[in-house]
Short mmCIF file of C-alpha atoms and ligand atoms in Angstrom, two decimals:
data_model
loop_
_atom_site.label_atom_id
_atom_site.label_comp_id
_atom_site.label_asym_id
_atom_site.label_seq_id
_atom_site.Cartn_x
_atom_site.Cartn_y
_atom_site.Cartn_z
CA UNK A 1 0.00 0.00 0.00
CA UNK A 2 1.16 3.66 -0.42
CA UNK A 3 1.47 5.71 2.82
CA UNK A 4 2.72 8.95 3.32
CA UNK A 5 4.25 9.74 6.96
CA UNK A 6 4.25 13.65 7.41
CA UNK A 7 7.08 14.71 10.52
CA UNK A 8 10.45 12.42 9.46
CA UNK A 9 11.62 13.19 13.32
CA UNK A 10 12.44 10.12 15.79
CA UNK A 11 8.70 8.46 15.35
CA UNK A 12 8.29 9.71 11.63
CA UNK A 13 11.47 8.53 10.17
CA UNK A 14 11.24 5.06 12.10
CA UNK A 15 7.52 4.03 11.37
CA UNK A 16 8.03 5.13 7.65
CA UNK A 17 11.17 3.12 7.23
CA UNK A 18 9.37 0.36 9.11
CA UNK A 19 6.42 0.45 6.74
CA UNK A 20 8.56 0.13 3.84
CA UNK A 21 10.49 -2.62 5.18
CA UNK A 22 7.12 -4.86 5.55
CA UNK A 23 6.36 -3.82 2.14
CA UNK A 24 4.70 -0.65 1.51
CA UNK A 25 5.53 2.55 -0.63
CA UNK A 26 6.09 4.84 1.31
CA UNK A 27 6.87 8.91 1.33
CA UNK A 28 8.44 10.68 4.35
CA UNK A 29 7.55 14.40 4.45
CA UNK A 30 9.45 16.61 6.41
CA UNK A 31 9.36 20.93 6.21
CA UNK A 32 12.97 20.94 7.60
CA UNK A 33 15.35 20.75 4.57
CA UNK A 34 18.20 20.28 6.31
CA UNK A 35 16.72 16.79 7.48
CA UNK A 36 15.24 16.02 3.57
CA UNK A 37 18.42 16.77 1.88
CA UNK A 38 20.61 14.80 4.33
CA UNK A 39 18.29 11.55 3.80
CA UNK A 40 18.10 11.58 0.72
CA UNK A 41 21.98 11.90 0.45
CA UNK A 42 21.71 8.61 3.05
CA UNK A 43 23.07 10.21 5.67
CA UNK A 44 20.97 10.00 9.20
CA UNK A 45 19.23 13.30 11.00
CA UNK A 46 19.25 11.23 14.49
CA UNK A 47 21.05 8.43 15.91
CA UNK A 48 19.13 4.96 16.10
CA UNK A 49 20.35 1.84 16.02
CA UNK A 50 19.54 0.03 12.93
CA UNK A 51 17.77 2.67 11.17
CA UNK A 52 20.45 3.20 8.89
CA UNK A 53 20.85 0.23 7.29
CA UNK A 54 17.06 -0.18 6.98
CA UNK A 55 16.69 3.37 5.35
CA UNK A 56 19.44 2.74 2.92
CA UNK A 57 17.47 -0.94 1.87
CA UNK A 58 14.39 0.54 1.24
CA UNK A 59 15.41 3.19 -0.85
CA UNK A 60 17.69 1.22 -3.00
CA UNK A 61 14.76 -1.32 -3.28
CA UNK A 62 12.80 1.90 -4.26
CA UNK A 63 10.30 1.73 -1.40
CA UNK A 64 11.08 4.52 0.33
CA UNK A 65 11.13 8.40 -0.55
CA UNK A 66 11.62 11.47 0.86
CA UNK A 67 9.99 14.93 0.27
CA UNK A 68 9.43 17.97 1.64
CA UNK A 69 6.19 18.57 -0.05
CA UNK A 70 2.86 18.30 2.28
CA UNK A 71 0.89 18.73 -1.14
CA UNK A 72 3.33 15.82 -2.79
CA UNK A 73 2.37 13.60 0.38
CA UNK A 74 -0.98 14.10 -0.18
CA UNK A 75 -1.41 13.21 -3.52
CA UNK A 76 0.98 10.19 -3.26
CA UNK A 77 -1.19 8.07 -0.99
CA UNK A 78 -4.88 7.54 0.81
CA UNK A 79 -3.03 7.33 4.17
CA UNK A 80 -1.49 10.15 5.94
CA UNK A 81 0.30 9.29 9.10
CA UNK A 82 0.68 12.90 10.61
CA UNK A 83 4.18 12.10 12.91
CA UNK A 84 5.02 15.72 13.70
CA UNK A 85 5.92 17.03 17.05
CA UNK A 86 3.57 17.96 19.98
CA UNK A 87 5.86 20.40 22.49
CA UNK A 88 4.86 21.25 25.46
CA UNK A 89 2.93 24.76 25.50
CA UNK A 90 3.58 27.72 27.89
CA UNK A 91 1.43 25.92 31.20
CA UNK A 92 2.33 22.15 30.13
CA UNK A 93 -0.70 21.91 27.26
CA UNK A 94 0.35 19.98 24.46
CA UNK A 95 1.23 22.52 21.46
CA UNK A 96 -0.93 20.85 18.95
CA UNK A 97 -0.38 23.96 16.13
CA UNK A 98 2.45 21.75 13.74
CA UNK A 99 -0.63 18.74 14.00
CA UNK A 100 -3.15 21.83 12.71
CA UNK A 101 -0.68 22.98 10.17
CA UNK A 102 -0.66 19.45 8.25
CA UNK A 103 -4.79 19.22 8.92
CA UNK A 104 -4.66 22.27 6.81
CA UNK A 105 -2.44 21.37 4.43
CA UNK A 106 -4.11 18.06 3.39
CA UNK A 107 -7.15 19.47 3.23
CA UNK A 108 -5.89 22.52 0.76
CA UNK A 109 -4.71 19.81 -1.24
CA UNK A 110 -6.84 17.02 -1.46
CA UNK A 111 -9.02 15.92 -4.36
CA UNK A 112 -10.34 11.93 -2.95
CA UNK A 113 -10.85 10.26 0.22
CA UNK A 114 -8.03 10.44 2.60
CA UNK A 115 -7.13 8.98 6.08
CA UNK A 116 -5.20 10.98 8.33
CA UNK A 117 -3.92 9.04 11.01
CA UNK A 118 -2.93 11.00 14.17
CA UNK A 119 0.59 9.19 14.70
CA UNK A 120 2.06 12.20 17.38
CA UNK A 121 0.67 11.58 20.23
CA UNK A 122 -2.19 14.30 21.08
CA UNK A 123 -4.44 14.62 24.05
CA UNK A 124 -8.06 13.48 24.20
CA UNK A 125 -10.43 15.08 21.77
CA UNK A 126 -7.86 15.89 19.14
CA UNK A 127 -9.01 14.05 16.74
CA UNK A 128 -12.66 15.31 16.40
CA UNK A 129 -10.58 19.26 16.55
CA UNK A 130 -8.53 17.73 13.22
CA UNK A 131 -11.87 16.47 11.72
CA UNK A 132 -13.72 20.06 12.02
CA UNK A 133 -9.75 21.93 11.12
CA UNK A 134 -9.63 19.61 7.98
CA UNK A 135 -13.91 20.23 6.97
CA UNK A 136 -13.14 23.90 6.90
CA UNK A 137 -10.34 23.89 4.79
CA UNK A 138 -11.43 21.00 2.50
CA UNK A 139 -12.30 22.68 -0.96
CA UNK A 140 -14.98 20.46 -1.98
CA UNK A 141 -17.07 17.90 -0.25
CA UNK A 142 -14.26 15.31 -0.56
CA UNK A 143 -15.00 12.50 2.27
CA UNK A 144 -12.08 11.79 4.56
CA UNK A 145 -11.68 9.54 7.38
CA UNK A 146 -9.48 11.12 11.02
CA UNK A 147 -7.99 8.09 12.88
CA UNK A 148 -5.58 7.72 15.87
CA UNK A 149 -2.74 5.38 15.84
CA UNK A 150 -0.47 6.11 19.13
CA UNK A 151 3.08 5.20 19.08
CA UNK A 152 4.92 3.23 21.94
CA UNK A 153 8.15 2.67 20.19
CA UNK A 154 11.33 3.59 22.61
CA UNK A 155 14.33 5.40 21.21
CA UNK A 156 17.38 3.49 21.16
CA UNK A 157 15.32 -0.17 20.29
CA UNK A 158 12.81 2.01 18.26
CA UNK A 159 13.15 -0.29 15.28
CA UNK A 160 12.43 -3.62 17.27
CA UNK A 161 9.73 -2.13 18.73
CA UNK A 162 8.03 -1.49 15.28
CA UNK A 163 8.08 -5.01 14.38
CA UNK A 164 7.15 -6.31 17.46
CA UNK A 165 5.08 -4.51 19.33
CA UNK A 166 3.28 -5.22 22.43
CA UNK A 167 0.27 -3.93 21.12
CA UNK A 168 -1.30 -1.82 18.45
CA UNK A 169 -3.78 0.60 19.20
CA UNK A 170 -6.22 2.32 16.44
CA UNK A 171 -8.76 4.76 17.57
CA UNK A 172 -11.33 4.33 14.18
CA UNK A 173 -14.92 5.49 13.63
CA UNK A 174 -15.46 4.08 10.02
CA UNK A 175 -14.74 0.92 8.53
CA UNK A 176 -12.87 1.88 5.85
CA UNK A 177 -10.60 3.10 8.13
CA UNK A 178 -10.68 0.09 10.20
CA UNK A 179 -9.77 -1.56 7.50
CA UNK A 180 -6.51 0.45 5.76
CA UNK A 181 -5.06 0.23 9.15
CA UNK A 182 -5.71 -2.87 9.15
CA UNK A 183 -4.42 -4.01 6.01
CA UNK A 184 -1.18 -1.72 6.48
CA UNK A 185 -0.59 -3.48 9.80
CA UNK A 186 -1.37 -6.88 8.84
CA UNK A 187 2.43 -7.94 8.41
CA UNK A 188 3.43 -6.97 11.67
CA UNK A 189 0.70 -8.41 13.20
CA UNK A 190 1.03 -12.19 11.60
CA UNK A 191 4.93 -11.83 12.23
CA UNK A 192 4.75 -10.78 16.05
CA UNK A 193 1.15 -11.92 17.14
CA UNK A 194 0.55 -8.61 18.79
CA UNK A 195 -2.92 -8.02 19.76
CA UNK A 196 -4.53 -5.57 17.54
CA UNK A 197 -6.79 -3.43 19.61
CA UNK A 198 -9.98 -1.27 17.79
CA UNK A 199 -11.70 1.66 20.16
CA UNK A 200 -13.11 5.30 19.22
CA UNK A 201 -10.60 7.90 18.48
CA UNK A 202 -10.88 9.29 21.53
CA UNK A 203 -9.88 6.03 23.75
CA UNK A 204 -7.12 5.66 21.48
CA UNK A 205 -5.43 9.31 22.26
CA UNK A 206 -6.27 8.88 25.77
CA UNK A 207 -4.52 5.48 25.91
CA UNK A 208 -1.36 6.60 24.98
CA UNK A 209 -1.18 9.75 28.02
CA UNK A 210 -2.46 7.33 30.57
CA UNK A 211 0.64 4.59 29.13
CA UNK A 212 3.36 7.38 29.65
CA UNK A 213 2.13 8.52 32.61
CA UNK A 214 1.71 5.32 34.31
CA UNK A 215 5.13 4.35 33.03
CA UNK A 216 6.65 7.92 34.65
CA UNK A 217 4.46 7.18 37.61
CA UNK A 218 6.54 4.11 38.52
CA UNK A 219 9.71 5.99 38.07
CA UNK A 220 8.60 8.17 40.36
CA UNK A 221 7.39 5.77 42.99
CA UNK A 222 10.45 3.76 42.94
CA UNK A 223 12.72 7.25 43.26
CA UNK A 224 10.17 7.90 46.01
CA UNK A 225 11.10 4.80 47.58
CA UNK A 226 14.47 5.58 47.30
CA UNK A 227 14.47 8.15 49.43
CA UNK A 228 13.09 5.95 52.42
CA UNK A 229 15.75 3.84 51.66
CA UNK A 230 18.27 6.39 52.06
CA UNK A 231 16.58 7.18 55.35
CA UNK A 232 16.11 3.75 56.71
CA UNK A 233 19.43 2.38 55.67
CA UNK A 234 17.81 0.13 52.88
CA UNK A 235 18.83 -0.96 49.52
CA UNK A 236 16.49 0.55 46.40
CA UNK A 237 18.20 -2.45 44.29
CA UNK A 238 17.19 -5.01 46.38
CA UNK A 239 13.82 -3.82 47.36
CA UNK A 240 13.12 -2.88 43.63
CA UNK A 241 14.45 -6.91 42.49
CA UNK A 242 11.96 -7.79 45.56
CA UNK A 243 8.99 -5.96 44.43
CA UNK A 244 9.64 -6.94 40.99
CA UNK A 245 9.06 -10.52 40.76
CA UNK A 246 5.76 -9.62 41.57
CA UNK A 247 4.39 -10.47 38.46
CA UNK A 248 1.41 -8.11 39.17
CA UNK A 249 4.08 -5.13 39.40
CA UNK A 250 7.62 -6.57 37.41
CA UNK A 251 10.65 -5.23 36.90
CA UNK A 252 10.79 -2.61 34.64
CA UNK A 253 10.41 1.32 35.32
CA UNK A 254 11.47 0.40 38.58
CA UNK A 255 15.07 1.93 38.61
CA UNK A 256 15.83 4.19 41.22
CA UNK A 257 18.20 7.30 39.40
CA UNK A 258 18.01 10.93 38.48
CA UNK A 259 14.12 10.72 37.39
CA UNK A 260 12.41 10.45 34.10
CA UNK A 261 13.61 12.86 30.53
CA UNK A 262 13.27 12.87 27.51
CA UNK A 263 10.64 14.22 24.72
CA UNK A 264 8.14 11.91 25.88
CA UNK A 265 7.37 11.66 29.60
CA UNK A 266 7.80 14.67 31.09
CA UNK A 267 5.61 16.59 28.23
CA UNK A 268 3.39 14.21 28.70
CA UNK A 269 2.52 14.21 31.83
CA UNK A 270 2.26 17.89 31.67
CA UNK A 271 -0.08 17.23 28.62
CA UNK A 272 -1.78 14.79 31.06
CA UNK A 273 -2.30 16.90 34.11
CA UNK A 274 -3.11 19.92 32.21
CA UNK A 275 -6.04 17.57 29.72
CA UNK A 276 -7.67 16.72 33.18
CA UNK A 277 -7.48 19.85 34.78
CA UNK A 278 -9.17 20.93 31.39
CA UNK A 279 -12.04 18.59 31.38
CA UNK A 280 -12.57 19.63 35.30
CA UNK A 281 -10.36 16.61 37.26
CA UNK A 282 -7.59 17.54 39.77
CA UNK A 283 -4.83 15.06 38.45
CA UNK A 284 -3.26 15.51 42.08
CA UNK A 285 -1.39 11.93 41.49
CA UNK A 286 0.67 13.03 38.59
CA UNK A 287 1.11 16.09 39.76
CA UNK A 288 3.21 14.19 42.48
CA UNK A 289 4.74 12.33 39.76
CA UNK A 290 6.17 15.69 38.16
CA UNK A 291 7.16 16.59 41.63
CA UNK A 292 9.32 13.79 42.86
CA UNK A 293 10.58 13.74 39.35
CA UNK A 294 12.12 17.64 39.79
CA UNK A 295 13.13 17.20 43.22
CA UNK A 296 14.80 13.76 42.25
CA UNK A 297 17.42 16.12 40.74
CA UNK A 298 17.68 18.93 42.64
CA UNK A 299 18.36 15.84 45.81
CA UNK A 300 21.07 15.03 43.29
CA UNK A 301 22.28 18.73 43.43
CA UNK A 302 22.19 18.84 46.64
CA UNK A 303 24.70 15.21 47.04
CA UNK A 304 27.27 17.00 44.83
CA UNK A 305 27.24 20.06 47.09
CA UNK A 306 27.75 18.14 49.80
CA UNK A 307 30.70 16.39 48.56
CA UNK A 308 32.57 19.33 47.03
CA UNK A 309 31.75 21.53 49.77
CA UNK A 310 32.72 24.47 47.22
CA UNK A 311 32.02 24.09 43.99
CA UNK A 312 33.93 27.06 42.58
CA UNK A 313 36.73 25.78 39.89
CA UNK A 314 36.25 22.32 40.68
CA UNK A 315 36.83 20.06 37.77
CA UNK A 316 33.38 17.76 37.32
CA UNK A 317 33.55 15.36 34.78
CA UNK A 318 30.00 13.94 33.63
CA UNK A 319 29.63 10.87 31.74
CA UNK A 320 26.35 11.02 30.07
CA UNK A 321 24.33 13.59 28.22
CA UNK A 322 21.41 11.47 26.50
CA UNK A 323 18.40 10.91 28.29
CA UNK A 324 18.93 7.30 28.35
CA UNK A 325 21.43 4.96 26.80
CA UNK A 326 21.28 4.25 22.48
CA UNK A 327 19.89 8.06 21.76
CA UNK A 328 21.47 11.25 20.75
CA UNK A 329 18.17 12.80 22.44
CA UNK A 330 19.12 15.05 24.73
CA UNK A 331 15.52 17.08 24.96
CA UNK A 332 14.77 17.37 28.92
CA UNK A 333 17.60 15.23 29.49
CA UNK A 334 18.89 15.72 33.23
CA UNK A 335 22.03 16.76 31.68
CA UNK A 336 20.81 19.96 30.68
CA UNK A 337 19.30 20.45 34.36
CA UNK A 338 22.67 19.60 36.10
CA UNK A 339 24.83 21.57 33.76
CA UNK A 340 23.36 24.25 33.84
CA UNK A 341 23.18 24.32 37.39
CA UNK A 342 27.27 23.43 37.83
CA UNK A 343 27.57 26.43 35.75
CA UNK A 344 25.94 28.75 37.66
CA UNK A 345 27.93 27.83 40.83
CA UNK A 346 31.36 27.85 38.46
CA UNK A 347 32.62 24.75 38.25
CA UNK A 348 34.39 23.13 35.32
CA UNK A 349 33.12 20.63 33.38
CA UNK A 350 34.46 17.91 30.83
CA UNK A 351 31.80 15.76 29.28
CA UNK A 352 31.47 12.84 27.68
CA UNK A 353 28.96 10.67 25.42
CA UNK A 354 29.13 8.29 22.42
CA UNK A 355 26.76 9.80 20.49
CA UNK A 356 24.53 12.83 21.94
CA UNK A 357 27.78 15.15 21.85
CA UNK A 358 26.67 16.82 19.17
CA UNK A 359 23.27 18.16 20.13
CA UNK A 360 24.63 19.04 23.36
CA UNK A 361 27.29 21.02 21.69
CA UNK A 362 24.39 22.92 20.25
CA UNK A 363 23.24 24.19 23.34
CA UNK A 364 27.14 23.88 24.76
CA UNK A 365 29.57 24.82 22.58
CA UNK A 366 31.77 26.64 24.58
CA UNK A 367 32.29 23.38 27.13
CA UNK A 368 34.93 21.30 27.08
CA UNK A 369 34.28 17.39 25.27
CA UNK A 370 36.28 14.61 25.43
CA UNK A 371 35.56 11.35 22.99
CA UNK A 372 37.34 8.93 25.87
CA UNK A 373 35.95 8.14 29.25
CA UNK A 374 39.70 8.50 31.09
CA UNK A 375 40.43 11.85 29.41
CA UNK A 376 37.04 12.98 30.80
CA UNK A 377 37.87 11.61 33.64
CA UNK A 378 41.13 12.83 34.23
CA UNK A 379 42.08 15.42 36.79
CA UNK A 380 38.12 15.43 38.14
CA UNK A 381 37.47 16.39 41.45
CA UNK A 382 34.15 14.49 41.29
CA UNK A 383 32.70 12.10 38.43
CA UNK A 384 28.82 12.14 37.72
CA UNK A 385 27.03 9.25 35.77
CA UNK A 386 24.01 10.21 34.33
CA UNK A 387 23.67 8.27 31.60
CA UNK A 388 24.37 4.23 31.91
CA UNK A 389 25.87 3.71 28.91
CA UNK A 390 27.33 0.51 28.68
CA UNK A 391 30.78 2.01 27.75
CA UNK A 392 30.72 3.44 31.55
CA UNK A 393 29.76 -0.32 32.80
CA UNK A 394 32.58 -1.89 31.45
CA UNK A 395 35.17 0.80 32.15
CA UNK A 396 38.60 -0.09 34.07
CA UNK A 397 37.54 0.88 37.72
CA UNK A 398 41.56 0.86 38.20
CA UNK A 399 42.54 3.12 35.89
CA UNK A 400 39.60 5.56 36.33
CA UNK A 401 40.78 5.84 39.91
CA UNK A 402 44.30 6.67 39.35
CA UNK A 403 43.30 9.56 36.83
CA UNK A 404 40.82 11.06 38.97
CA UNK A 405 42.43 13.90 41.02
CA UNK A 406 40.05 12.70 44.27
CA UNK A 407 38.33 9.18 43.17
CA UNK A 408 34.78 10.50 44.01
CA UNK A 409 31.93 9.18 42.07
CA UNK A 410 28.30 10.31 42.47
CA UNK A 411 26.15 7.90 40.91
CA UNK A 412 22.86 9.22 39.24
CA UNK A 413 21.79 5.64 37.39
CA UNK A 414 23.07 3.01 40.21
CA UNK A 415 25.79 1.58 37.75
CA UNK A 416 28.03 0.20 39.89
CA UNK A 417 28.33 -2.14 42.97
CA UNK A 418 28.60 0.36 45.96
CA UNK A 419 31.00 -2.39 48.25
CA UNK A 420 33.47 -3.05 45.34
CA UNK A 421 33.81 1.07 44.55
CA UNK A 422 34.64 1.49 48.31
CA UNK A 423 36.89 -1.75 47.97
CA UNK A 424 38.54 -0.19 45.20
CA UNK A 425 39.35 3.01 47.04
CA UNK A 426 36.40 5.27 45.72
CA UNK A 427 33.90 7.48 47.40
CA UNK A 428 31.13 6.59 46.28
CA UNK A 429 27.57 7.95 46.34
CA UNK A 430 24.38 6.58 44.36
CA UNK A 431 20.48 6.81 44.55
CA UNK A 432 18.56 5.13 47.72
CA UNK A 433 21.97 2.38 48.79
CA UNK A 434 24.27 2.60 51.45
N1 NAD B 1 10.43 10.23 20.28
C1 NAD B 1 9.77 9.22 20.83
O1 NAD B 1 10.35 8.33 21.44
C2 NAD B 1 8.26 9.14 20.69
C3 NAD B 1 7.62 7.94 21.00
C4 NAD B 1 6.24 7.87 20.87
C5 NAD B 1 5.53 8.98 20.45
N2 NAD B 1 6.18 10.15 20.16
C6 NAD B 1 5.39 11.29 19.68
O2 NAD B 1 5.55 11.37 18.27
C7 NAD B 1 5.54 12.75 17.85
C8 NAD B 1 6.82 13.07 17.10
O3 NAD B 1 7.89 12.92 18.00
P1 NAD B 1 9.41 12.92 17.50
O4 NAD B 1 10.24 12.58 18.67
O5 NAD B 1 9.50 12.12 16.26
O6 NAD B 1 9.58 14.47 17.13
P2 NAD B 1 10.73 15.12 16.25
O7 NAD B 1 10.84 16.51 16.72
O8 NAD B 1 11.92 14.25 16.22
O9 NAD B 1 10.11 15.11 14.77
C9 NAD B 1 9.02 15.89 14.39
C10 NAD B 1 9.25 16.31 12.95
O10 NAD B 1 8.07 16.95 12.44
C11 NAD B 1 8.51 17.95 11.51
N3 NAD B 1 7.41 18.89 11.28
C12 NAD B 1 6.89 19.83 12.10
N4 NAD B 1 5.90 20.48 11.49
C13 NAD B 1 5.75 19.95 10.26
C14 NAD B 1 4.89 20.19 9.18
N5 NAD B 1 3.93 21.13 9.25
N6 NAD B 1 5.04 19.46 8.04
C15 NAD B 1 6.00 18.51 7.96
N7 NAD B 1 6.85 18.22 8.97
C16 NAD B 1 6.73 18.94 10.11
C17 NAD B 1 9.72 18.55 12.19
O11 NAD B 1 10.53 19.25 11.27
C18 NAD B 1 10.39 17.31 12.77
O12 NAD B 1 11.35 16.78 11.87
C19 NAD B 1 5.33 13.56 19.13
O13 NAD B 1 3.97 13.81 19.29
C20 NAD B 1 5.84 12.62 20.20
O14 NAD B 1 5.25 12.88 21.46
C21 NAD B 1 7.53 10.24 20.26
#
């Protein structure tokens, strides 16, 4: 089938390279140029693993384009997946004007039926706004069909996610629609055996907030937790690998650190909160969520004050600037948080990461970047880890020490055993241990 993916970003890029690899034509629209003109030279706008190989198959096998034409898209196919981003606005609201902007735009241009398939993910009620944006732009009474089709991919195993999914979600309220999305998910579905779940459009936007935020929720509870543990002279690990095997509550989400980043669940939350709070429902639960999940860094703030007593022209190293491990995202990554804030008090930094250098450069150029973990390390007064890349896991513990100018490590994402670091000579702090 032919399917046009409007918004080539993280989710846009992925799901149309993904499409093509199960067999479909498919054109990626993107405004940004820069983006456009780099993919169709091969070259990739973001880092994520696999993605390059599968972009540069599907375009040699001639299944996959690129354009930056919204009026191209919408004449090459009968399904528009609109994958553009959805910011957070000025009180948290989810910024839904680049969504608008491509309602328009299909509607300027379209002559026959089209589906537009909300891909971003939107709040509640979205869908029905696109349906009455798109009617009074439409120039003729062409029929058209507004779906939702949230995505649950993760960065960094974004392509393994698109083939097998835990579940797929389409919000429909026709069944030609029904059916299209069907049809264009078929593949994945016989392949993984994922459950393919039908509700109204509404359910389906609501699904994915209420995902996220539960997800975020459980960071938070465990960080929560955490702190008691600090208190009471617990272990977060071992309580967390305790309350894990639950199979009601398992394992994942449940890692104590520096709190939840990233472009997904911290504007969505907001988007969350701010949705109920809208529709007339104190969301006081989240609203804890978004609180332990700031003060879960300012705590950390607060360790490295502690330890360095004055922070004035001490040498920090930080190994870490991606939200999480296998990204180059760095949007509301605790990095930017902490930086900023070791700025302000004058220390000196020397960074370090594999692959999210680059954008942090953007916002950083001026600081100091090293591409090996011992020159970062080297001469530091303190270390931080706040990314646990697997590069830091299987570092020499040795010869990090004997670089270090004091071996002092604070530990934002509990990499390391805390009784071999003191073994080994290090002080060493980390998030709700000993
Ligand atoms: N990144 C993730 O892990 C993830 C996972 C699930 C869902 N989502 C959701 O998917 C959506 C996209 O996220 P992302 O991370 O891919 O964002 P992104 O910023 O990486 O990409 C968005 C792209 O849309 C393009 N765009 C904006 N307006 C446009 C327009 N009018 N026409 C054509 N292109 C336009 C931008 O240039 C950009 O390249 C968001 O709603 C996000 O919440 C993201």
């Amino acid at each position: 089938m032919k399917i046009t993916v409007v918004g080539t970003g993280y989710v846009g890029l992925v799901t149309g390279t993904c499409f093509a690899e199960i067999g479909h034509e498919v054109l990626c629209v993107d405004i940004d140029e820069r983006k456009i003109n780099m993919l169709r030279k091969l070259q990739m706008p973001i880092y994520e693993p696999g993605l390059e190989d599968l972009v540069k198959k599907n375009v040699a096998a001639k299944r996959l384009n690129f354009s930056t034409s919204v009026k191209e898209g919408t004449e090459f196919a009968e399904v528009i997946f609109i994958a553009v981003g959805t910011p957070p606005g000025a009180r948290g609201e989810a910024n839904l004007s680049y969504v608008e902007q491509v309602g328009r735009k299909v509607a300027e241009y379209m002559t026959s039926y089209r589906l537009l398939v909300e891909k971003s993910t939107v709040p509640a009620n979205t869908g029905g706004e696109l349906k009455r944006a798109v009617t009074k732009y439409l120039r003729a009474d062409i029929d058209f069909d507004v779906a939702s089709n949230p995505e649950f991919l993760r960065e960094g195993s974004a392509i393994e996610d698109a083939f097998s999914p835990d579940r797929i979600v389409v919000g429909v309220e026709s069944e030609r629609a029904s059916k299209l999305l069907r049809e264009i998910y078929d593949p994945v579905i016989k392949k993984s055996g994922c459950a393919f779940l039908e509700m109204s459009v509404t359910s389906a936007e609501l699904t994915k907030h209420a995902s996220n935020s539960f997800l975020a929720m459980k960071i938070s509870y465990i960080n929560a937790v955490s702190r008691i543990c600090e208190l009471a002279g617990a272990d977060v690990e071992e309580v967390a690998r305790g309350m894990g095997l639950d199979k009601r509550i398992g394992p994942r989400f449940l890692n104590a650190g520096i709190g939840f980043g990233g472009s997904c669940f911290p504007k969505d939350v907001d988007a969350f909160v701010h949705l109920a709070d809208r529709l007339g429902y104190n969301f006081e639960l989240l609203k804890e969520v978004q609180h332990i999940n700031k003060t879960q860094r300012e705590l950390l703030m607060k360790k490295i004050q502690h330890e360095l007593w004055v922070v004035q022209d001490k040498t920090v190293a930080i190994f870490g600037l991606a939200f999480k491990p296998e990204t180059d995202d760095i949007r509301e990554a605790p990095s930017l948080y902490v930086v900023s804030q070791l700025l302000e008090s004058k220390a000196k930094l020397k960074l370090w990461d594999p692959v999210a250098e680059s954008n942090f450069k953007e916002q950083y150029p001026q600081l100091e970047y090293h591409p090996d973990l011992l020159d970062c390390a080297k001469g530091a007064d303190l270390l931080l880890i706040l990314t646990e890349w697997p590069q830091v896991k299987a570092l020499d513990l040795i010869k990090l020490r004997d670089v270090m100018a004091c071996p002092v490590i604070i530990d934002g994402r509990n990499v390391f055993d805390p009784e071999k670091m003191r073994k080994l000579g290090f002080t060493y702090h980390s998030i709700g241990r000993k």
